[in-house]
Amino acid sequence: MVKGRQGERVRLYVRGTILGYKRSKSNQYPNTSLIQIEGVNTKEEVAWYAGKRMAYIYKAKVKRDGSHYRCIWGKVTRPHGNSGVVRAKFKSNLPPKSMFLGLFAVSSVGPFDVL
């Protein structure tokens, strides 16, 4: 006999917003994305997310593997500035259409460790 679940479910992700690519005055570097994670406002708070996985989930027109949803996995590499923004590298570069859209920062890496 299996015991029932005790207490509330724990959310293992936090939302984030894609701000753009890392850039200088005249160049941009699309292999590194800048992400603002909800509730993270200082460089010190970013340290906990270093190395954590991120997932950009989007909906496609054509079904693949029985689903319209697809995912690009990435990893938080380091802080960017002092205001809680992080730099992240994704398996393939994020599309420009994704700017200012949401993504998920996965705070507990489990069976979806794919990168």
GROMACS .gro file of C-alpha atoms in nm:
model
  115
    1MET     CA    1   0.000   0.000   0.000
    2VAL     CA    2   0.133   0.345  -0.096
    3LYS     CA    3   0.103   0.626   0.156
    4GLY     CA    4  -0.072   0.944   0.044
    5ARG     CA    5   0.109   1.268  -0.020
    6GLN     CA    6   0.161   1.474   0.293
    7GLY     CA    7   0.137   1.854   0.283
    8GLU     CA    8   0.145   2.086  -0.016
    9ARG     CA    9   0.325   2.028  -0.342
   10VAL     CA   10   0.657   2.207  -0.378
   11ARG     CA   11   0.717   2.422  -0.686
   12LEU     CA   12   1.060   2.336  -0.829
   13TYR     CA   13   1.090   2.624  -1.074
   14VAL     CA   14   1.080   3.002  -1.083
   15ARG     CA   15   0.978   3.221  -1.376
   16GLY     CA   16   1.214   3.450  -1.560
   17THR     CA   17   1.208   3.702  -1.845
   18ILE     CA   18   1.443   3.705  -2.144
   19LEU     CA   19   1.586   4.057  -2.174
   20GLY     CA   20   1.801   4.009  -2.484
   21TYR     CA   21   2.146   3.894  -2.588
   22LYS     CA   22   2.472   3.994  -2.425
   23ARG     CA   23   2.602   4.292  -2.622
   24SER     CA   24   2.848   4.576  -2.647
   25LYS     CA   25   2.791   4.911  -2.812
   26SER     CA   26   2.806   4.778  -3.167
   27ASN     CA   27   2.811   4.396  -3.138
   28GLN     CA   28   2.570   4.146  -2.991
   29TYR     CA   29   2.654   3.794  -2.884
   30PRO     CA   30   2.350   3.568  -2.941
   31ASN     CA   31   2.517   3.266  -2.779
   32THR     CA   32   2.466   3.430  -2.435
   33SER     CA   33   2.122   3.547  -2.321
   34LEU     CA   34   2.040   3.789  -2.039
   35ILE     CA   35   1.765   3.666  -1.807
   36GLN     CA   36   1.585   3.846  -1.521
   37ILE     CA   37   1.468   3.583  -1.269
   38GLU     CA   38   1.159   3.680  -1.065
   39GLY     CA   39   1.243   3.780  -0.709
   40VAL     CA   40   1.619   3.803  -0.772
   41ASN     CA   41   1.739   4.162  -0.730
   42THR     CA   42   2.104   4.147  -0.621
   43LYS     CA   43   2.429   3.992  -0.733
   44GLU     CA   44   2.442   3.787  -0.411
   45GLU     CA   45   2.101   3.627  -0.477
   46VAL     CA   46   2.218   3.524  -0.826
   47ALA     CA   47   2.493   3.306  -0.677
   48TRP     CA   48   2.237   3.040  -0.576
   49TYR     CA   49   2.119   3.006  -0.939
   50ALA     CA   50   2.469   2.964  -1.088
   51GLY     CA   51   2.482   2.631  -1.270
   52LYS     CA   52   2.104   2.574  -1.251
   53ARG     CA   53   1.911   2.468  -1.561
   54MET     CA   54   1.670   2.689  -1.751
   55ALA     CA   55   1.399   2.588  -1.996
   56TYR     CA   56   1.254   2.805  -2.273
   57ILE     CA   57   0.924   2.635  -2.361
   58TYR     CA   58   0.738   2.734  -2.676
   59LYS     CA   59   0.449   2.607  -2.884
   60ALA     CA   60   0.508   2.489  -3.242
   61LYS     CA   61   0.255   2.445  -3.521
   62VAL     CA   62   0.356   2.089  -3.613
   63LYS     CA   63   0.329   1.807  -3.360
   64ARG     CA   64   0.653   1.627  -3.275
   65ASP     CA   65   0.666   1.325  -3.042
   66GLY     CA   66   0.294   1.369  -2.974
   67SER     CA   67   0.319   1.729  -2.850
   68HIS     CA   68   0.303   2.081  -2.988
   69TYR     CA   69   0.534   2.203  -2.710
   70ARG     CA   70   0.912   2.219  -2.751
   71CYS     CA   71   1.188   2.315  -2.516
   72ILE     CA   72   1.537   2.466  -2.539
   73TRP     CA   73   1.749   2.386  -2.232
   74GLY     CA   74   2.015   2.617  -2.096
   75LYS     CA   75   2.232   2.682  -1.794
   76VAL     CA   76   2.295   2.991  -1.580
   77THR     CA   77   2.662   3.079  -1.621
   78ARG     CA   78   2.721   3.395  -1.414
   79PRO     CA   79   2.569   3.724  -1.294
   80HIS     CA   80   2.541   4.024  -1.526
   81GLY     CA   81   2.573   4.352  -1.340
   82ASN     CA   82   2.449   4.420  -0.987
   83SER     CA   83   2.071   4.407  -1.028
   84GLY     CA   84   2.004   4.033  -1.033
   85VAL     CA   85   2.026   3.970  -1.408
   86VAL     CA   86   2.198   3.644  -1.508
   87ARG     CA   87   2.381   3.530  -1.818
   88ALA     CA   88   2.272   3.195  -1.956
   89LYS     CA   89   2.388   2.976  -2.242
   90PHE     CA   90   2.133   2.758  -2.420
   91LYS     CA   91   2.181   2.441  -2.623
   92SER     CA   92   2.083   2.639  -2.933
   93ASN     CA   93   2.062   3.018  -2.939
   94LEU     CA   94   1.726   3.159  -2.832
   95PRO     CA   95   1.525   3.302  -3.122
   96PRO     CA   96   1.482   3.682  -3.138
   97LYS     CA   97   1.105   3.626  -3.112
   98SER     CA   98   1.158   3.509  -2.753
   99MET     CA   99   1.274   3.849  -2.623
  100PHE     CA  100   1.068   3.975  -2.328
  101LEU     CA  101   0.884   3.642  -2.304
  102GLY     CA  102   0.892   3.407  -2.008
  103LEU     CA  103   1.096   3.100  -1.932
  104PHE     CA  104   1.149   2.872  -1.634
  105ALA     CA  105   1.456   2.853  -1.413
  106VAL     CA  106   1.454   2.501  -1.275
  107SER     CA  107   1.576   2.512  -0.917
  108SER     CA  108   1.601   2.136  -0.865
  109VAL     CA  109   1.777   1.938  -1.135
  110GLY     CA  110   1.636   1.588  -1.153
  111PRO     CA  111   1.561   1.346  -1.436
  112PHE     CA  112   1.560   1.630  -1.692
  113ASP     CA  113   1.936   1.688  -1.675
  114VAL     CA  114   1.977   1.701  -2.054
  115LEU     CA  115   2.246   1.959  -2.127
   0.00000   0.00000   0.00000
